Short mmCIF file of C-alpha atoms in Angstrom, two decimals:
data_model
loop_
_atom_site.label_atom_id
_atom_site.label_comp_id
_atom_site.label_asym_id
_atom_site.label_seq_id
_atom_site.Cartn_x
_atom_site.Cartn_y
_atom_site.Cartn_z
CA PRO B 201 0.22 10.38 -31.40
CA THR B 202 2.88 8.36 -29.56
CA PRO B 203 4.85 9.11 -26.37
CA ASN B 204 7.68 10.40 -28.57
CA GLY B 205 5.77 12.48 -31.10
CA PHE B 206 3.31 12.29 -33.94
CA VAL B 207 4.14 9.37 -36.24
CA LYS B 208 2.69 8.47 -39.63
CA MET B 209 0.73 5.23 -39.72
CA GLY B 210 3.14 3.88 -42.34
CA ASP B 211 6.09 4.36 -39.99
CA LEU B 212 4.66 2.36 -37.06
CA GLN B 213 6.35 -0.95 -36.25
CA ASP B 214 5.52 -3.99 -34.17
CA GLY B 215 6.04 -3.20 -30.49
CA ASP B 216 5.65 0.57 -30.83
CA THR B 217 3.69 2.42 -28.16
CA ILE B 218 0.64 4.56 -28.92
CA PHE B 219 -2.41 5.66 -26.87
CA GLY B 220 -5.63 3.77 -26.21
CA SER B 221 -9.14 5.16 -25.90
CA ASP B 222 -8.60 5.89 -22.19
CA GLY B 223 -5.50 8.00 -22.88
CA ASN B 224 -3.16 5.34 -21.48
CA GLU B 225 -0.34 3.74 -23.41
CA CYS B 226 -0.96 0.60 -25.44
CA ARG B 227 1.26 -1.51 -27.68
CA VAL B 228 1.13 -2.16 -31.40
CA VAL B 229 0.88 -5.96 -31.52
CA LYS B 230 1.07 -6.09 -35.31
CA ALA B 231 1.67 -3.41 -37.92
CA TRP B 232 0.33 -5.01 -41.09
CA ASP B 233 1.78 -4.49 -44.55
CA VAL B 234 0.96 -1.28 -46.36
CA LEU B 235 -1.90 -1.71 -48.86
CA TYR B 236 -2.21 0.01 -52.23
CA ASP B 237 -5.00 0.70 -54.71
CA ARG B 238 -7.68 0.66 -52.04
CA LYS B 239 -10.82 2.78 -52.30
CA CYS B 240 -10.19 5.71 -49.93
CA TYR B 241 -12.40 8.33 -48.34
CA GLU B 242 -11.84 11.61 -46.51
CA ILE B 243 -13.88 11.78 -43.30
CA THR B 244 -14.71 15.28 -42.03
CA PHE B 245 -15.69 15.73 -38.38
CA SER B 246 -17.76 18.45 -36.72
CA ASP B 247 -14.63 20.15 -35.34
CA GLY B 248 -13.21 20.50 -38.87
CA ASP B 249 -10.64 17.74 -38.47
CA THR B 250 -10.21 15.30 -41.38
CA VAL B 251 -8.88 11.76 -41.69
CA VAL B 252 -8.32 9.65 -44.81
CA ALA B 253 -9.08 5.93 -44.50
CA ASP B 254 -10.01 3.08 -46.80
CA GLU B 255 -13.56 1.76 -47.08
CA ASN B 256 -12.89 -1.17 -44.73
CA HIS B 257 -11.32 0.82 -41.90
CA ASN B 258 -13.09 0.29 -38.57
CA TRP B 259 -14.58 3.11 -36.48
CA PHE B 260 -16.44 2.95 -33.20
CA THR B 261 -19.48 5.20 -33.61
CA GLN B 262 -22.84 5.77 -31.98
CA SER B 263 -25.63 6.03 -34.53
CA SER B 264 -28.86 7.90 -33.90
CA VAL B 265 -30.68 4.62 -33.24
CA GLU B 266 -27.98 3.42 -30.84
CA ARG B 267 -28.06 6.73 -28.95
CA ARG B 268 -31.78 6.42 -28.34
CA ARG B 269 -31.14 3.29 -26.30
CA LYS B 270 -29.68 5.59 -23.63
CA VAL B 271 -27.13 3.01 -22.54
CA ASN B 272 -23.69 4.18 -21.47
CA ASN B 273 -21.14 3.75 -24.29
CA SER B 274 -23.82 2.30 -26.59
CA GLY B 275 -22.44 1.97 -30.08
CA SER B 276 -20.67 -0.46 -32.38
CA VAL B 277 -17.74 -0.83 -34.73
CA LYS B 278 -18.53 0.07 -38.32
CA THR B 279 -16.51 0.37 -41.52
CA THR B 280 -16.04 3.63 -43.38
CA LYS B 281 -18.33 2.29 -46.12
CA GLU B 282 -21.05 1.37 -43.62
CA ILE B 283 -20.90 4.86 -42.14
CA LEU B 284 -21.07 6.42 -45.61
CA ASP B 285 -24.17 4.39 -46.45
CA THR B 286 -25.92 5.66 -43.29
CA LEU B 287 -24.24 9.08 -43.05
CA TYR B 288 -27.36 11.09 -42.20
CA VAL B 289 -30.27 10.40 -39.87
CA LYS B 290 -33.09 8.67 -41.70
CA GLY B 291 -35.76 11.21 -42.59
CA ASN B 292 -33.27 14.11 -42.16
CA VAL B 293 -31.16 13.61 -45.27
CA GLU B 294 -32.22 16.97 -46.68
CA ASN B 295 -31.18 18.70 -43.44
CA LEU B 296 -27.88 16.79 -43.42
CA LYS B 297 -28.26 15.82 -39.76
CA PRO B 298 -25.25 13.61 -38.88
CA ASN B 299 -26.14 10.06 -37.94
CA HIS B 300 -22.80 9.00 -36.45
CA ARG B 301 -20.74 10.45 -33.62
CA ILE B 302 -17.48 9.37 -32.00
CA PRO B 303 -17.21 9.85 -28.22
CA ILE B 304 -14.30 11.63 -26.58
CA GLU B 305 -13.82 9.08 -23.81
CA PHE B 306 -10.40 9.90 -22.41
CA GLU B 307 -9.77 12.69 -19.90
CA ASN B 308 -6.08 13.17 -20.52
CA VAL B 309 -3.10 11.76 -22.41
CA GLU B 310 0.14 11.62 -20.47
CA ILE B 311 3.25 9.44 -20.40
CA ASP B 312 5.25 10.09 -17.25
CA THR B 313 4.12 12.49 -14.55
CA GLN B 314 7.64 12.42 -13.08
CA VAL B 315 9.34 13.90 -16.16
CA GLU B 316 10.87 17.26 -15.30
CA LEU B 317 10.18 19.83 -17.98
CA PRO B 318 13.05 22.19 -18.87
CA ILE B 319 10.98 25.41 -18.66
CA SER B 320 8.13 26.35 -16.34
CA PRO B 321 4.89 25.45 -18.22
CA TYR B 322 3.04 28.63 -17.22
CA TYR B 323 5.95 30.90 -18.15
CA LEU B 324 6.40 29.06 -21.46
CA GLY B 325 2.71 29.45 -22.28
CA TYR B 326 2.70 33.17 -21.51
CA TRP B 327 5.94 33.66 -23.46
CA LEU B 328 4.53 31.82 -26.48
CA GLY B 329 1.58 34.19 -26.47
CA ASP B 330 3.14 37.57 -25.62
CA GLY B 331 6.88 37.00 -25.39
CA GLY B 332 9.63 38.33 -27.61
CA SER B 333 10.84 35.57 -29.93
CA TRP B 334 14.42 36.89 -29.69
CA GLY B 335 14.64 36.78 -25.89
CA SER B 336 12.90 35.87 -22.64
CA ASN B 337 11.02 39.16 -22.14
CA ILE B 338 7.21 39.28 -22.03
CA ALA B 339 4.77 42.10 -22.88
CA ILE B 340 1.99 42.66 -20.33
CA GLY B 341 -1.11 44.81 -20.62
CA GLN B 342 -1.65 47.60 -18.13
CA GLU B 343 -4.82 46.11 -16.62
CA ASP B 344 -3.05 42.79 -15.92
CA LYS B 345 0.29 44.24 -14.79
CA ASP B 346 0.12 43.13 -11.17
CA ALA B 347 -1.71 39.81 -11.65
CA SER B 348 0.41 38.62 -14.59
CA SER B 349 3.77 39.66 -13.14
CA SER B 350 2.92 37.94 -9.86
CA ALA B 351 1.83 34.73 -11.64
CA LEU B 352 4.99 34.67 -13.75
CA LEU B 353 7.29 35.17 -10.76
CA GLN B 354 5.46 32.42 -8.89
CA SER B 355 5.69 30.01 -11.82
CA LEU B 356 9.46 30.52 -12.04
CA ASN B 357 9.84 30.43 -8.24
CA ILE B 358 11.79 33.69 -8.24
CA ASP B 359 11.37 37.14 -6.69
CA THR B 360 11.63 40.64 -8.12
CA SER B 361 15.43 40.59 -7.80
CA ASN B 362 15.52 38.30 -10.84
CA ALA B 363 13.07 40.30 -12.96
CA THR B 364 12.38 43.89 -13.94
CA LEU B 365 9.08 45.45 -15.01
CA SER B 366 9.29 48.61 -17.09
CA GLU B 367 6.57 50.75 -18.68
CA CYS B 368 6.61 51.19 -22.45
CA SER B 369 5.58 54.30 -24.37
CA ASP B 370 2.28 52.74 -25.50
CA GLY B 371 1.12 52.06 -21.95
CA HIS B 372 2.07 48.39 -21.97
CA TYR B 373 4.72 46.91 -19.71
CA ASN B 374 7.77 44.83 -20.55
CA MET B 375 8.95 42.18 -18.10
CA ASN B 376 12.56 40.99 -18.35
CA PHE B 377 13.89 37.93 -16.56
CA LYS B 378 17.47 37.15 -15.57
CA SER B 379 17.16 33.48 -14.64
CA ASN B 380 14.88 30.86 -13.12
CA ALA B 381 15.12 29.39 -9.62
CA ASP B 382 17.96 27.07 -10.70
CA GLY B 383 20.03 29.99 -11.90
CA ASN B 384 19.65 29.11 -15.57
CA LYS B 385 19.16 32.02 -17.94
CA LEU B 386 15.76 31.79 -19.58
CA THR B 387 17.08 32.98 -22.94
CA THR B 388 19.62 30.15 -22.89
CA LEU B 389 16.89 27.63 -22.04
CA LEU B 390 14.73 28.89 -24.89
CA LYS B 391 17.63 28.55 -27.33
CA SER B 392 18.63 25.08 -26.15
CA ASN B 393 15.05 23.85 -26.58
CA ASN B 394 14.79 25.20 -30.15
CA LEU B 395 12.29 27.89 -29.16
CA HIS B 396 14.41 30.94 -29.97
CA ARG B 397 12.75 32.58 -33.01
CA ASN B 398 10.74 29.37 -33.38
CA LYS B 399 7.61 29.57 -31.25
CA HIS B 400 5.89 26.22 -30.84
CA ILE B 401 4.85 23.84 -28.06
CA PRO B 402 7.44 21.10 -27.58
CA TYR B 403 5.78 17.69 -27.85
CA GLU B 404 6.98 16.63 -24.40
CA TYR B 405 4.61 19.25 -22.94
CA ILE B 406 1.61 17.93 -24.91
CA VAL B 407 2.02 14.46 -23.37
CA SER B 408 3.19 15.56 -19.91
CA SER B 409 1.09 15.40 -16.75
CA ARG B 410 -2.37 16.96 -16.63
CA ASP B 411 -1.20 19.56 -14.09
CA ASN B 412 1.67 20.63 -16.34
CA LYS B 413 -0.61 20.89 -19.36
CA LEU B 414 -3.14 22.99 -17.47
CA GLU B 415 -0.37 25.36 -16.36
CA LEU B 416 0.83 25.67 -19.95
CA LEU B 417 -2.73 26.22 -21.15
CA ARG B 418 -3.36 28.95 -18.57
CA GLY B 419 -0.18 30.76 -19.55
CA LEU B 420 -1.30 30.73 -23.18
CA MET B 421 -4.84 31.82 -22.29
CA ASP B 422 -3.75 34.57 -19.89
CA SER B 423 -1.66 36.07 -22.69
CA ASP B 424 -3.59 35.51 -25.94
CA GLY B 425 -6.82 33.90 -24.77
CA SER B 426 -10.29 35.30 -24.33
CA ILE B 427 -13.80 34.26 -23.36
CA ALA B 428 -16.35 33.38 -26.01
CA GLY B 429 -19.89 32.10 -26.25
CA ASN B 430 -23.29 33.15 -24.98
CA ASN B 431 -23.38 35.37 -21.90
CA TYR B 432 -27.18 35.46 -21.58
CA ASP B 433 -26.85 34.93 -17.82
CA GLY B 434 -23.71 37.02 -17.37
CA LYS B 435 -21.36 34.02 -17.54
CA TRP B 436 -19.27 32.68 -20.40
CA ARG B 437 -18.58 28.98 -20.87
CA SER B 438 -16.45 28.79 -24.03
CA ALA B 439 -12.82 29.82 -24.37
CA CYS B 440 -10.92 31.09 -27.39
CA PHE B 441 -7.21 31.37 -28.23
CA TYR B 442 -6.04 33.76 -30.97
CA ASN B 443 -2.74 33.84 -32.87
CA THR B 444 -1.27 34.44 -36.32
CA ASN B 445 1.32 31.66 -35.92
CA LYS B 446 -0.23 28.60 -37.61
CA THR B 447 2.32 26.24 -36.06
CA LEU B 448 1.47 27.48 -32.58
CA ILE B 449 -2.27 27.20 -33.36
CA ASP B 450 -1.84 23.57 -34.46
CA ASP B 451 0.13 22.80 -31.28
CA PHE B 452 -2.46 24.53 -29.10
CA TYR B 453 -5.21 22.52 -30.82
CA SER B 454 -3.38 19.26 -30.01
CA LEU B 455 -2.82 20.41 -26.41
CA VAL B 456 -6.54 21.01 -25.91
CA CYS B 457 -7.46 17.69 -27.56
CA SER B 458 -4.92 15.82 -25.42
CA LEU B 459 -6.86 17.00 -22.36
CA GLY B 460 -9.97 15.23 -23.65
CA TRP B 461 -11.76 18.32 -24.98
CA LYS B 462 -13.09 19.00 -28.45
CA ALA B 463 -11.67 22.07 -30.19
CA THR B 464 -12.45 23.88 -33.42
CA VAL B 465 -9.95 25.88 -35.46
CA LYS B 466 -11.24 28.83 -37.46
CA LYS B 467 -9.46 31.29 -39.72
CA ASN B 468 -10.33 34.83 -40.68
CA THR B 469 -8.58 37.96 -41.90
CA ASN B 470 -7.87 40.68 -39.41
CA SER B 471 -11.00 42.71 -38.74
CA VAL B 472 -10.42 43.81 -35.15
CA GLY B 473 -6.97 45.38 -35.37
CA TYR B 474 -5.18 42.32 -33.97
CA ASN B 475 -2.09 43.08 -36.04
CA LYS B 476 -1.83 46.80 -36.74
CA ASP B 477 1.36 46.34 -38.80
CA ASN B 478 -0.38 43.88 -41.12
CA PRO B 479 -4.17 44.55 -41.12
CA THR B 480 -4.84 41.78 -43.67
CA ALA B 481 -2.94 39.09 -41.77
CA GLU B 482 -4.68 35.78 -41.29
CA ILE B 483 -5.75 35.22 -37.70
CA TYR B 484 -6.45 31.76 -36.36
CA ARG B 485 -8.58 31.02 -33.33
CA VAL B 486 -9.18 27.84 -31.41
CA VAL B 487 -12.57 27.61 -29.69
CA PHE B 488 -13.18 25.01 -26.98
CA ARG B 489 -15.32 24.35 -23.91
CA PRO B 490 -13.18 23.08 -21.00
CA ASP B 491 -14.41 21.48 -17.79
CA VAL B 492 -11.92 23.51 -15.71
CA ASN B 493 -11.18 27.22 -15.64
CA PRO B 494 -8.57 27.84 -18.39
CA PHE B 495 -7.42 31.16 -16.88
CA LYS B 496 -5.27 32.07 -13.90
CA ILE B 497 -5.38 35.87 -13.75
CA LYS B 498 -8.46 37.09 -11.88
CA ARG B 499 -9.81 39.48 -14.54
CA LYS B 500 -10.45 36.63 -16.97
CA ALA B 501 -10.99 33.76 -14.53
CA ASP B 502 -13.87 35.51 -12.73
CA LYS B 503 -15.84 35.90 -15.97
CA PHE B 504 -15.58 32.26 -16.94
CA GLU B 505 -18.04 29.72 -15.53
CA VAL B 506 -16.98 26.11 -15.29
CA LYS B 507 -19.89 23.89 -16.18
CA PRO B 508 -19.92 20.16 -16.97
CA ALA B 509 -20.20 19.38 -20.66
CA ILE B 510 -23.93 18.66 -20.67
CA TYR B 511 -24.29 19.48 -24.34
CA ASN B 512 -23.70 16.58 -26.71
CA HIS B 513 -21.48 18.48 -29.12
CA ALA B 514 -18.94 19.21 -26.37
CA LYS B 515 -18.05 15.56 -25.73
CA PHE B 516 -18.50 14.07 -29.19
CA ARG B 517 -17.17 14.46 -32.71
CA TYR B 518 -19.90 14.09 -35.28
CA ILE B 519 -19.11 12.76 -38.76
CA LYS B 520 -20.42 15.49 -41.03
CA LYS B 521 -19.11 14.50 -44.45
CA ILE B 522 -17.44 11.63 -46.28
CA ARG B 523 -16.13 11.95 -49.81
CA GLU B 524 -14.12 9.63 -52.03
CA VAL B 525 -10.54 10.75 -52.71
CA ASP B 526 -7.65 9.44 -54.76
CA SER B 527 -6.31 6.15 -53.48
CA ARG B 528 -3.25 6.31 -51.27
CA PRO B 529 -1.22 3.80 -49.23
CA VAL B 530 -3.11 2.60 -46.13
CA ARG B 531 -2.45 0.02 -43.46
CA CYS B 532 -4.07 -1.64 -40.47
CA ILE B 533 -2.62 -2.19 -37.01
CA THR B 534 -3.56 -4.46 -34.13
CA VAL B 535 -3.22 -2.99 -30.62
CA ASP B 536 -3.52 -4.53 -27.17
CA SER B 537 -5.82 -1.89 -25.64
CA PRO B 538 -8.72 -3.45 -23.68
CA ASP B 539 -11.37 -2.27 -26.19
CA ASN B 540 -9.21 -2.58 -29.34
CA LEU B 541 -9.46 1.19 -29.86
CA PHE B 542 -6.68 3.77 -30.19
CA LEU B 543 -6.22 7.51 -30.78
CA CYS B 544 -5.18 8.94 -34.14
CA ASN B 545 -4.39 12.30 -35.72
CA ARG B 546 -3.44 15.58 -34.03
CA SER B 547 -7.00 15.69 -32.68
CA PHE B 548 -6.56 12.40 -30.75
CA THR B 549 -9.64 11.01 -32.53
CA LEU B 550 -10.86 7.58 -31.46
CA THR B 551 -10.60 4.81 -34.05
CA SER B 552 -10.54 1.01 -34.16
CA ASN B 553 -7.86 -1.51 -35.04
CA THR B 554 -7.74 -4.82 -36.89
CA THR B 555 -9.39 -7.09 -34.36
CA ILE B 556 -7.83 -10.08 -32.65
CA VAL B 557 -10.89 -12.08 -33.78
CA THR B 558 -9.75 -11.74 -37.39
CA ILE B 559 -6.28 -13.03 -36.54
CA PHE B 560 -7.65 -15.90 -34.47
CA ALA B 561 -10.00 -16.95 -37.28
CA LEU B 562 -7.16 -16.92 -39.78
CA TRP B 563 -4.88 -18.87 -37.43
CA THR B 564 -7.59 -21.49 -36.97
CA ALA B 565 -8.09 -21.81 -40.71
CA LEU B 566 -4.38 -22.36 -41.31
CA PHE B 567 -3.43 -24.64 -38.44
CA LYS B 568 -6.60 -26.36 -37.26
CA LYS B 569 -7.46 -28.58 -40.21
CA ASP B 570 -10.18 -30.41 -38.29
CA GLN B 571 -12.12 -27.24 -37.45
CA ASN B 572 -14.46 -25.10 -39.51
CA ILE B 573 -15.10 -21.38 -39.08
CA PHE B 574 -18.51 -19.81 -39.29
CA VAL B 575 -18.92 -16.04 -39.51
CA LEU B 576 -22.20 -14.99 -37.92
CA ALA B 577 -23.55 -11.44 -37.86
CA ASN B 578 -26.85 -9.66 -37.54
CA LYS B 579 -26.39 -8.11 -40.98
CA GLU B 580 -25.16 -9.53 -44.27
CA ASP B 581 -22.85 -6.55 -44.83
CA THR B 582 -21.21 -7.10 -41.43
CA ALA B 583 -20.54 -10.75 -42.22
CA LYS B 584 -19.04 -9.75 -45.57
CA MET B 585 -16.84 -7.17 -43.83
CA ILE B 586 -15.47 -9.73 -41.34
CA LEU B 587 -14.79 -12.22 -44.14
CA SER B 588 -13.06 -9.54 -46.22
CA ARG B 589 -10.78 -8.70 -43.29
CA ILE B 590 -9.82 -12.36 -42.89
CA ARG B 591 -9.06 -12.48 -46.60
CA MET B 592 -7.05 -9.26 -46.44
CA ALA B 593 -4.98 -10.61 -43.54
CA TYR B 594 -4.39 -13.83 -45.46
CA GLU B 595 -3.21 -11.99 -48.55
CA GLN B 596 -0.63 -10.06 -46.49
CA MET B 597 1.00 -13.21 -45.13
CA ASP B 598 4.30 -14.57 -46.45
CA ASN B 599 3.86 -17.27 -49.09
CA TRP B 600 5.72 -19.91 -47.09
CA ILE B 601 3.07 -19.95 -44.36
CA LYS B 602 -0.02 -19.74 -46.56
CA SER B 603 -2.15 -22.81 -47.06
CA PRO B 604 -3.46 -23.14 -50.62
CA ILE B 605 -6.97 -21.74 -51.00
CA LYS B 606 -8.98 -22.56 -54.08
CA GLU B 607 -11.75 -20.07 -53.46
CA PHE B 608 -13.07 -17.87 -50.69
CA THR B 609 -16.62 -18.74 -49.65
CA LYS B 610 -19.18 -16.35 -51.02
CA THR B 611 -22.14 -14.98 -49.07
#
């Protein structure tokens, strides 16, 4: 993710802006050359998200041993291969208990809180869930008629003179809108923002201010959202969004993740009459546990209990599986975030970059002839990994700047 949209790693350039572990912008100091014929692995996380990386890619994880230290942010940077070699907790290999987890440290990703969005976030969310793709009208259930119509009018800053609410034959209501507070026709705004017959969440909303994203989320949840989880005490603490539009589901998933929450996407065929016209249609649902109430209308909001994420799985992504896949082009980048970490994928997953230490060691080797470099580590494999990264950086350099090397020191 970048401030301007999702970008493939191979398309990043020096000076580009991405997001650090805290959700703030950071700069790509160096986008290294693309590498080929590397041993690659597919990493699967507990939320179902997957990432492909080579065996030397760095990840910041907290192993089971590191977690037992009970120190805030305890953990260390490990390569994909190191994680694979210690994938499950020792003594629990048969139960496949994950050994490594990646924290969700950021609370929100945003670029400019002053950016004025073209369409009211709450209205857009509700329209994406229950609006007509050909126009600006919205379908409202009978039990939410008053609460939803009031919330929509408030979000658009208009009164009933700019909207009509009519009852349909099936007991539902249809709300039509003439224009927003600026006098712009909503249908025209939807068309000009490529939303007409093309329901999706524009990227500028996913990286807008936290308040705007919460309004968008509540519009989506008030229309097509529900409450999920255990109600043993009469309260529900998990939320769920349903839809048959896979593009909208993917966008909703990224919206939730951009707020610093873990989400899980699940798919099943229609078994509850969600789509009466197509009873075998695939239905997607996104399940998440937010730390704020994701609903605005009273009927849903009163049933949901906001509770801090005290359960580990709510604030961490566990690495559940790693498998070797066909090699593909990979590359490393160096970023200037304070902890050398950045966010990747539509899930905003935390990962590590090529460290400045590697670059400094290589620079010293090339230009400081009177100095020697010693690589010290608490494990032999870690020392080998650091040396291999120095070698990889050297091999990517232009020939004119390379100093002749007879042989790399062996460990």
